Tab-separated table of C-alpha atoms in Angstrom:
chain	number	residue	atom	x	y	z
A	1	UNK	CA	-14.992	122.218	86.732
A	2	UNK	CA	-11.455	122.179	84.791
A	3	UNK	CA	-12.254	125.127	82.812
A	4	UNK	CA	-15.571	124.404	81.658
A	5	UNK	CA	-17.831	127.676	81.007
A	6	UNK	CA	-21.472	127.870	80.375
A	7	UNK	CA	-23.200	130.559	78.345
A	8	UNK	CA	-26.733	130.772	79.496
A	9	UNK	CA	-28.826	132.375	76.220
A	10	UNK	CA	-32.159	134.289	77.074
A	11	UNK	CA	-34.247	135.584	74.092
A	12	UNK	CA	-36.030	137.449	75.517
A	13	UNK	CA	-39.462	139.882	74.158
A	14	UNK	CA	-41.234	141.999	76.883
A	15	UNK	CA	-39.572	140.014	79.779
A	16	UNK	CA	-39.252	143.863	81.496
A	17	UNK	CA	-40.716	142.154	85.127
A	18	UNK	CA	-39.244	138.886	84.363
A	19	UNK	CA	-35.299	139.383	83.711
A	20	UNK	CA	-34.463	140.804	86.562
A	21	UNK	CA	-35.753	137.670	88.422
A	22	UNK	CA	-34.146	134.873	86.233
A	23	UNK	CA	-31.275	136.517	86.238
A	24	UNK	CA	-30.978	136.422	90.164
A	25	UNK	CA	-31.886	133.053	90.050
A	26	UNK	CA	-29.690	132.238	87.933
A	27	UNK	CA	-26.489	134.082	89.437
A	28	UNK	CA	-27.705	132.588	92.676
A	29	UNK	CA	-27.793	128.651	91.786
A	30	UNK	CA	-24.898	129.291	89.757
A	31	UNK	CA	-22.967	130.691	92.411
A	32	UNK	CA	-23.945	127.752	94.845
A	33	UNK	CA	-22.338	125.398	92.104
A	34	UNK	CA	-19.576	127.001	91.556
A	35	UNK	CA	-19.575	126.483	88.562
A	36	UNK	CA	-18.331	129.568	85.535
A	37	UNK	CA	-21.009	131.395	83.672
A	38	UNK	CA	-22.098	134.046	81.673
A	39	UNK	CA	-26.060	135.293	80.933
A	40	UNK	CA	-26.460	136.621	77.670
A	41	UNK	CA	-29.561	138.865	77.108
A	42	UNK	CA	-30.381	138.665	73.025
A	43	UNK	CA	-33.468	141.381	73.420
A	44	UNK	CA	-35.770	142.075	70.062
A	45	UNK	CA	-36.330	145.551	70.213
A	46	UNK	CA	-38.730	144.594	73.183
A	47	UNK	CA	-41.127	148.092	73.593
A	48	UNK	CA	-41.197	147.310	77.001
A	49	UNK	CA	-37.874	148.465	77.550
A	50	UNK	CA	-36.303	145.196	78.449
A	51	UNK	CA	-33.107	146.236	77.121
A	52	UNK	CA	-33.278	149.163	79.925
A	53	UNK	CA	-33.574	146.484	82.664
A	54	UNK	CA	-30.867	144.605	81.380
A	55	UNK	CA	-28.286	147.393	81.293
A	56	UNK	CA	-29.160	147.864	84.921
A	57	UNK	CA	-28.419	144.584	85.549
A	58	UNK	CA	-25.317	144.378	84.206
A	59	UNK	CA	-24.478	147.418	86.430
A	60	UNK	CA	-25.134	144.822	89.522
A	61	UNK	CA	-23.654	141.793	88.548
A	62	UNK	CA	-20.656	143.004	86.364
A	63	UNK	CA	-20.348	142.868	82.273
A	64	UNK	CA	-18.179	139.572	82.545
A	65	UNK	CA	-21.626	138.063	83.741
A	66	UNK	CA	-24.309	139.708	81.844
A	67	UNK	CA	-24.002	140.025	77.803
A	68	UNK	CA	-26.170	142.250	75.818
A	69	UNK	CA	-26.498	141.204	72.077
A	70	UNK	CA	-30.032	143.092	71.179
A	71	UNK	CA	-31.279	143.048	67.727
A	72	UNK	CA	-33.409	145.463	66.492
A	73	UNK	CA	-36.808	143.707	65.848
A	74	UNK	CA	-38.598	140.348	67.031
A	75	UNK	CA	-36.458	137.652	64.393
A	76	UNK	CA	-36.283	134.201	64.656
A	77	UNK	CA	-35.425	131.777	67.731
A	78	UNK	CA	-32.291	130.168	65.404
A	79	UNK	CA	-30.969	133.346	64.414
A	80	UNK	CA	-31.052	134.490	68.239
A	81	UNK	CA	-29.150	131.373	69.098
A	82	UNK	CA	-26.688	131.769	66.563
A	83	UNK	CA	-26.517	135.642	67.344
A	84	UNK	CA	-26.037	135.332	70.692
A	85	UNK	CA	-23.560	132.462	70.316
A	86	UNK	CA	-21.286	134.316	68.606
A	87	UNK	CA	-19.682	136.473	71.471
A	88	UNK	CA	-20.243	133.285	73.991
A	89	UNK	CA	-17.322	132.556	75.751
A	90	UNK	CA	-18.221	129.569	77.213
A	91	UNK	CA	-17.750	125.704	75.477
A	92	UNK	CA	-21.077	124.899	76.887
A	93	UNK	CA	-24.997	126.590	76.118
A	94	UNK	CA	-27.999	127.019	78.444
A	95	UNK	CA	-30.882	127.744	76.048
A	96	UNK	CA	-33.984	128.500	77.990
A	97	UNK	CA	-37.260	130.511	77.758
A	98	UNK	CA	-36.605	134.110	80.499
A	99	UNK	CA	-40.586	134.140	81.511
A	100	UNK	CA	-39.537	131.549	84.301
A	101	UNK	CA	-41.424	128.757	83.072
A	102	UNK	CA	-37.694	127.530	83.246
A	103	UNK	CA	-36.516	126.982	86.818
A	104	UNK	CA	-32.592	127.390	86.893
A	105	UNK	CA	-32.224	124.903	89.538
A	106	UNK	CA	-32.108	122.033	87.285
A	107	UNK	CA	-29.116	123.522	85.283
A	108	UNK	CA	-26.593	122.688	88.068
A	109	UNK	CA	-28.425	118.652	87.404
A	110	UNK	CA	-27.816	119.200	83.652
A	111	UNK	CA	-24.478	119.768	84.191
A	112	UNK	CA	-23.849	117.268	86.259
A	113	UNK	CA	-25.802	114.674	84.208
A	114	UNK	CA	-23.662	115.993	81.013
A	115	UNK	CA	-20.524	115.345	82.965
A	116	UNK	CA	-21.333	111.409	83.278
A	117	UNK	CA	-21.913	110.969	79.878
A	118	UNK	CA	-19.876	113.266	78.484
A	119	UNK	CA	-23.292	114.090	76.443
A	120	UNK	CA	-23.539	116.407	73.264
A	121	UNK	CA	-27.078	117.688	74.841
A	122	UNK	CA	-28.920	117.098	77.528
A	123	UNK	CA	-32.556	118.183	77.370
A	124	UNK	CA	-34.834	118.752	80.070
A	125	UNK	CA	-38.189	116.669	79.844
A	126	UNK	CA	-41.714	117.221	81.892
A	127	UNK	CA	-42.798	113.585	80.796
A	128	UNK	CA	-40.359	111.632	82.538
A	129	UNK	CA	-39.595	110.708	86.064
A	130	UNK	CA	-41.009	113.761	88.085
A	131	UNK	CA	-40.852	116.343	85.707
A	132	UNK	CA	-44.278	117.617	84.808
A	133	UNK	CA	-45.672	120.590	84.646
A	134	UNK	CA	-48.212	123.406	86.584
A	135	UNK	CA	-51.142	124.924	85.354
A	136	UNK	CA	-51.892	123.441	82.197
A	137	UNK	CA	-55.551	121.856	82.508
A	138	UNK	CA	-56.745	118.663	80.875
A	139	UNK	CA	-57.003	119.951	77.321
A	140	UNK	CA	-53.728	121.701	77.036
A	141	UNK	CA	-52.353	117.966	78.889
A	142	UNK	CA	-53.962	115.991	76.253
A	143	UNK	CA	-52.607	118.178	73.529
A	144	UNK	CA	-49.490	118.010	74.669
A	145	UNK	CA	-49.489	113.979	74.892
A	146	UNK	CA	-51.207	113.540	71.727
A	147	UNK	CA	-48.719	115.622	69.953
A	148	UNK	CA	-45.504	113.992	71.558
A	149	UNK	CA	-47.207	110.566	71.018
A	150	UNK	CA	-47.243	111.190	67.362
A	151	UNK	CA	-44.318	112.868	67.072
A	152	UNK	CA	-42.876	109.533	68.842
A	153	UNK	CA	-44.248	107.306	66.698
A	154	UNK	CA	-43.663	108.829	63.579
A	155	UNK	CA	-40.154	110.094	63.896
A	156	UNK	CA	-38.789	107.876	66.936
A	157	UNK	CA	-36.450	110.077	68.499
A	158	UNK	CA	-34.860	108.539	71.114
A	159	UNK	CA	-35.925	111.389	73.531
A	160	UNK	CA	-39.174	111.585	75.356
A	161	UNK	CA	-39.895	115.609	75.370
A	162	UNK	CA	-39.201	117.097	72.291
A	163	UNK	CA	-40.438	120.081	72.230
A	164	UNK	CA	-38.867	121.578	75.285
A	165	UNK	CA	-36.605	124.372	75.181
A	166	UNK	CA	-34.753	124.111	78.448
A	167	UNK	CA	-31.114	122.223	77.450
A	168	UNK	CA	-27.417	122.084	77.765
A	169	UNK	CA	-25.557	122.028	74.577
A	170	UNK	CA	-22.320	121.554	73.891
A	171	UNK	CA	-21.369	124.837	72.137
A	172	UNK	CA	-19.675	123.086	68.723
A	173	UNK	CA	-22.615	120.474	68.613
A	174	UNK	CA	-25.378	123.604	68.985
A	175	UNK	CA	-23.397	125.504	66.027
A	176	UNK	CA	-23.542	122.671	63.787
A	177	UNK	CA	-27.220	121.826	64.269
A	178	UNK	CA	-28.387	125.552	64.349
A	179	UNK	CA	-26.858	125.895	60.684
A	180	UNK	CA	-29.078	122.785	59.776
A	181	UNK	CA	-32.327	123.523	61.276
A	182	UNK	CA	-35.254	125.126	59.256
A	183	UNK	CA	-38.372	125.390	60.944
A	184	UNK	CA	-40.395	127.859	63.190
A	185	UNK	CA	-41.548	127.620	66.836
A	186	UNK	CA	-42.046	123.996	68.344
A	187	UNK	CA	-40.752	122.177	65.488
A	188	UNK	CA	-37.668	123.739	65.245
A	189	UNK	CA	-37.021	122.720	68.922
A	190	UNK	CA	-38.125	119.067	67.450
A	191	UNK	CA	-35.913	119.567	64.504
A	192	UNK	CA	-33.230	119.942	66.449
A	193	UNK	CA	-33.684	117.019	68.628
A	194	UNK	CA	-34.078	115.391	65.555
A	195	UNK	CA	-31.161	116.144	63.307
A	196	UNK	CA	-29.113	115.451	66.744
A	197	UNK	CA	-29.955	111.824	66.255
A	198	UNK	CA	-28.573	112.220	62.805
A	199	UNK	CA	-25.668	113.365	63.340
A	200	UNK	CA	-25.173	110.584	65.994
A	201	UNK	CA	-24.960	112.869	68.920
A	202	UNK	CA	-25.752	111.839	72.325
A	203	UNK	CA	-28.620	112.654	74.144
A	204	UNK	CA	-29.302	112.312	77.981
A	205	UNK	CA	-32.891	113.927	79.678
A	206	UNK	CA	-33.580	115.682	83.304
A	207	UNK	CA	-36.830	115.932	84.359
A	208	UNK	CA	-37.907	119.453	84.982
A	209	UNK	CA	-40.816	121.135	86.412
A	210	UNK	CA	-42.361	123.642	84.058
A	211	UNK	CA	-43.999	126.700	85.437
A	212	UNK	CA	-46.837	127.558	83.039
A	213	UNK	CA	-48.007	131.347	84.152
A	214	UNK	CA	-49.009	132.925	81.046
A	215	UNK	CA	-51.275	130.024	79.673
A	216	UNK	CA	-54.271	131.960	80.288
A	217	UNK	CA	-53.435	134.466	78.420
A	218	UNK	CA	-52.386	132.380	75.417
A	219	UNK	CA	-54.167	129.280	74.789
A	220	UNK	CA	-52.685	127.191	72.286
A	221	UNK	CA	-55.320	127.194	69.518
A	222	UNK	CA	-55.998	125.618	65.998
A	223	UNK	CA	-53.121	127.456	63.990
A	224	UNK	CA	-50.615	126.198	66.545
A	225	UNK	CA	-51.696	122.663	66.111
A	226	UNK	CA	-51.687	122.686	62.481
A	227	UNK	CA	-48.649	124.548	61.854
A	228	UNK	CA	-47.098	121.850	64.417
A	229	UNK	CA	-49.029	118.886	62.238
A	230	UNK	CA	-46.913	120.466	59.138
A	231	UNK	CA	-44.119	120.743	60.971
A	232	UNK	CA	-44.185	116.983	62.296
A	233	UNK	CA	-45.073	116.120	58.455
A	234	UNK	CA	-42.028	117.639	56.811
A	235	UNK	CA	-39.445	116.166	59.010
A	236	UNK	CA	-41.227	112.726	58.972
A	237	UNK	CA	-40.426	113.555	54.999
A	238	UNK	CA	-36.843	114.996	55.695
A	239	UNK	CA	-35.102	113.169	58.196
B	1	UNK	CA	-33.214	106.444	54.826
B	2	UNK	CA	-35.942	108.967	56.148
B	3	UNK	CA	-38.611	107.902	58.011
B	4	UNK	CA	-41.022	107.844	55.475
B	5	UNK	CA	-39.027	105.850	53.286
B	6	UNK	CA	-38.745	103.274	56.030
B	7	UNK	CA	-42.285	103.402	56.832
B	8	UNK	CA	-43.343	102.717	53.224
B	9	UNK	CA	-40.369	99.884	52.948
B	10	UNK	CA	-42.040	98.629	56.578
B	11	UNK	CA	-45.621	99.099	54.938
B	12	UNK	CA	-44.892	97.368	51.419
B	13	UNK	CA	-42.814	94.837	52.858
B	14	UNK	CA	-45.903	93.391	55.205
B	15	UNK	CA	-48.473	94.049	52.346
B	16	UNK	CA	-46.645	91.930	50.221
B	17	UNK	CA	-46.481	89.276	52.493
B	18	UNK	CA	-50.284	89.508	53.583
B	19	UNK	CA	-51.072	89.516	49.903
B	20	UNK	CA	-48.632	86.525	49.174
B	21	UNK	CA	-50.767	84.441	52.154
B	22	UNK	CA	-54.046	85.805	51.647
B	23	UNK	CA	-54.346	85.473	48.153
B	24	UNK	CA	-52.004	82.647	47.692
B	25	UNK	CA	-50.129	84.282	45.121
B	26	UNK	CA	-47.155	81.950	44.577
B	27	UNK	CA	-49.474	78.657	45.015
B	28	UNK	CA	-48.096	77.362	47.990
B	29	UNK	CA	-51.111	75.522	48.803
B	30	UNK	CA	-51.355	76.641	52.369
B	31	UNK	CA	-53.899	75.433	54.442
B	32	UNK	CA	-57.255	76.969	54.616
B	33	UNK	CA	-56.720	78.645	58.245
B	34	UNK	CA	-53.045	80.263	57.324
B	35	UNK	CA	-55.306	82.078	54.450
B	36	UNK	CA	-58.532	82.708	57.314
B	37	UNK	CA	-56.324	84.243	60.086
B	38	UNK	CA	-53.745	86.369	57.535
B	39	UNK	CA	-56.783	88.028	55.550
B	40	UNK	CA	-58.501	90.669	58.315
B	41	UNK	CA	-54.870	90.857	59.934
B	42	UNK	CA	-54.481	94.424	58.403
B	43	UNK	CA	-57.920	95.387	59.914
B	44	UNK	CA	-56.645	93.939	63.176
B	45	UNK	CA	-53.629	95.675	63.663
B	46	UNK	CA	-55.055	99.067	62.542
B	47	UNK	CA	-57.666	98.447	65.464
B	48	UNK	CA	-55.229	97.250	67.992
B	49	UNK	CA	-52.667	100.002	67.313
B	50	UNK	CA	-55.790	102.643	67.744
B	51	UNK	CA	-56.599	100.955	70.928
B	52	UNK	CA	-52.805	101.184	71.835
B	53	UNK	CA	-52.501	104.686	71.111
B	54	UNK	CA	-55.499	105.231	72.854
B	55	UNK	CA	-54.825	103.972	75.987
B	56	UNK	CA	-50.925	105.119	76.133
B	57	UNK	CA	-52.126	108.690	75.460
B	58	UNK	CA	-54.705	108.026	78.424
B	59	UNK	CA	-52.762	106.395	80.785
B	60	UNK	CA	-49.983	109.407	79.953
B	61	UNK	CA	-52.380	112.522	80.243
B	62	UNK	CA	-53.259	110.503	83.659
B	63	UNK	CA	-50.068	110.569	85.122
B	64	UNK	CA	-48.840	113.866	84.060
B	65	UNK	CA	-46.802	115.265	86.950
B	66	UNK	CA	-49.057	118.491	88.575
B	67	UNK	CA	-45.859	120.662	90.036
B	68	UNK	CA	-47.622	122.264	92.915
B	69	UNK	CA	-44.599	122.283	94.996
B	70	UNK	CA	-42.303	123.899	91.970
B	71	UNK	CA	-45.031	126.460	91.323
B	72	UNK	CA	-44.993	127.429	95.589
B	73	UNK	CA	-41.214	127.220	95.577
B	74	UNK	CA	-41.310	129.838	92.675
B	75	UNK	CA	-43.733	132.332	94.124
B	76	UNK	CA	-41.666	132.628	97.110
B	77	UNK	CA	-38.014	133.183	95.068
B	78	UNK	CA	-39.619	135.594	93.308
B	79	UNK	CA	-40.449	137.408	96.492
B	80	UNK	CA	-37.038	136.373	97.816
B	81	UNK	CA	-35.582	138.243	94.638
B	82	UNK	CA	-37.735	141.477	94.593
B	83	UNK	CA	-36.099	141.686	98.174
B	84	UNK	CA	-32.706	141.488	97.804
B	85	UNK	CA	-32.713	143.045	94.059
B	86	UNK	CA	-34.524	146.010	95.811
B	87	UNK	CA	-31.285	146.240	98.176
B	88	UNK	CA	-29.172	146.092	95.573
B	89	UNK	CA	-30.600	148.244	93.480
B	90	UNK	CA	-31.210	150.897	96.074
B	91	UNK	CA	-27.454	150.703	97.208
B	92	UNK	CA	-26.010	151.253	93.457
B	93	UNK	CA	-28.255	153.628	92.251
B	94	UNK	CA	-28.496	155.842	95.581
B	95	UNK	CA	-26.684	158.252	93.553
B	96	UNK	CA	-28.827	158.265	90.517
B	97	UNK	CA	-31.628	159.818	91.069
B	98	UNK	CA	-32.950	160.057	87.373
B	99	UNK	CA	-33.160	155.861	87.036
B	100	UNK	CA	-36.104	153.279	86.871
B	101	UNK	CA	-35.125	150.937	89.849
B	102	UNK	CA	-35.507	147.519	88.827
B	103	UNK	CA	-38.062	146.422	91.478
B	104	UNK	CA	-40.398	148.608	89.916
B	105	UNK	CA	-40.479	146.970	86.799
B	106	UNK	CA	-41.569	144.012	88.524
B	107	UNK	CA	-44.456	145.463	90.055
B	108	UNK	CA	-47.053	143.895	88.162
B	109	UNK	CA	-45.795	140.854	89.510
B	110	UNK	CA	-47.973	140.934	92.350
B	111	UNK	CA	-50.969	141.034	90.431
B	112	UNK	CA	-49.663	137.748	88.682
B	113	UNK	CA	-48.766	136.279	92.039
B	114	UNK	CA	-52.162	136.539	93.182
B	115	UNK	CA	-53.205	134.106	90.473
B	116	UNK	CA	-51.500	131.668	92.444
């Protein structure tokens, strides 16, 4: 414990139904550990009125817990890191998506695993051990194999899931790799992965379970892939 | 280095070699089967990488991890949470009539639960 504090970051876009839930499951494994925390909401200008549901939040669990840092309209993922980041208080960052694809039970196991080996970032993988994921059929599987497997081969990373988006960061090492990082979407949480390895920072993996709910309603289609193909391309140039 | 840059050192560096067997370009006078095995090699390993790939990607997709217990465990925090967050929410707002509670805004969340 010794003073360590962890910042938990939630962009968040029309995530009216779902804040109010990831924030009590967060505030409830959080509390189990013991360990100190703080949930800051970065909203885009959701229409929704997410923002709404996150003031009344903060009126249950207290302003030291729940941060508000809205912007005005839907902006990038890096510049919500870096916004929100700037009023964290903690030395450590949860980044994580707030549709509760993300289960906050494995943070109290990324914190732990961080504490052993004192790691820069630990990311949370559905390829290893018995991570995985529900509701993806065989396409959107195969698609998501393919794509690591190339992304493996081509840029050898050193970490099996690269484009997740449920990690711990320590709060200097996500700074200095948020500056660096120039791409959009999947990539950029590949880039960042990526440019970690770089920068010689260490990297140690949790398998997690990954809740996919709104895959019906978005299938990943053809712009995705190539966007991602481009994506893989440049930093196979880059880096 | 970026990986490109070692891919085309990794790529030149091999070609050069197969070329320097295959052809026999600095007349080393190697026997006839050095020159037979080195000159489809290229071909070869193309093939078996594809076949690697292949099966790696297979055996992967195969294995992938189906989280029916995470996705169960879920469904019932979420009712869990619409509970107590409706206590909660009842208890500090009792006095504010004019506010949204926040259990309402998850009231679609039924219809999504159903899916399951």
């Amino acid at each position: 414990m010794s003073g360590d504090k962890y910042s938990v970051l939630l962009p968040t876009y029309n995530e009216r139904e779902n804040l109010p839930l990831i924030v009590w499951l967060l505030v409830k494994y959080f509390g189990e550990s013991g360990f100190n925390y703080e949930i800051i909401v970065i909203d885009d200008g959701s229409p929704d009125g997410t923002l709404e549901v996150a003031e009344q939040l903060q009126k249950v669990y207290g302003e030291d817990k729940i941060l508000l840092r809205p912007r005005a309209k839907k902006l990038g993922l890096g510049t919500a890191y870096i916004h929100g980041m700037k009023h964290a208080s903690g030395n450590f960052i949860i980044i994580m998506d707030a549709d509760l694809s993300h289960h906050p039970k494995f943070i109290p196991e990324f914190i732990q695993k961080q504490k052993e080996g004192d790691y820069d970032l630990v990311s949370g993988t559905r390829y290893r051990g018995n991570g995985g994921v529900y509701g993806w059929d065989l396409r959107r599987k195969l698609i998501s194999r393919g794509a690591n497997f190339l992304a493996q081969v081509l840029l050898r990373p050193g970490a099996s899931d690269l484009t997740g988006s449920f990690r711990l960061y320590k709060k200097k090492v996500l700074e200095s790799l948020v500056e660096q990082c120039v791409s959009k979407g999947y990539v950029f949480q590949m880039e960042m992965i990526v440019r970690a390895r770089q920068l010689n920072y260490t990297i140690g993996e949790v398998p997690i379970s990954f809740v996919d709910r709104v895959y019906g309603e978005s299938k990943l289609g053809g712009n995705e892939i190539v966007s991602y193909a481009k994506g893989l391309l440049m930093l196979f140039a880059t880096t | 280095m970026t990986k490109l840059l070692q891919w085309l050192f990794g790529v030149s560096l091999l070609g050069a070699l197969w070329a320097l067997v295959t052809f026999d370009l600095l007349d080393l006078s190697l026997p006839q089967t050095y020159r037979e095995v080195a000159w489809p090699m290229p071909f070869y390993l193309l093939i078996s990488f594809g076949c690697y790939s292949l099966a790696t990607v297979g055996y992967r997709v195969a294995t992938f991890n189906d989280c029916e217990e995470a996705a169960k465990e879920l469904q019932e925090q979420i009712k869990e949470a619409k509970e107590d967050l409706r206590r909660k929410d009842t208890a500090e707002f009792s006095s504010c009539a004019g506010r949204r509670s926040l259990v309402e805004c998850s009231a679609t969340f039924e219809e999504i639960c159903s899916l399951f």
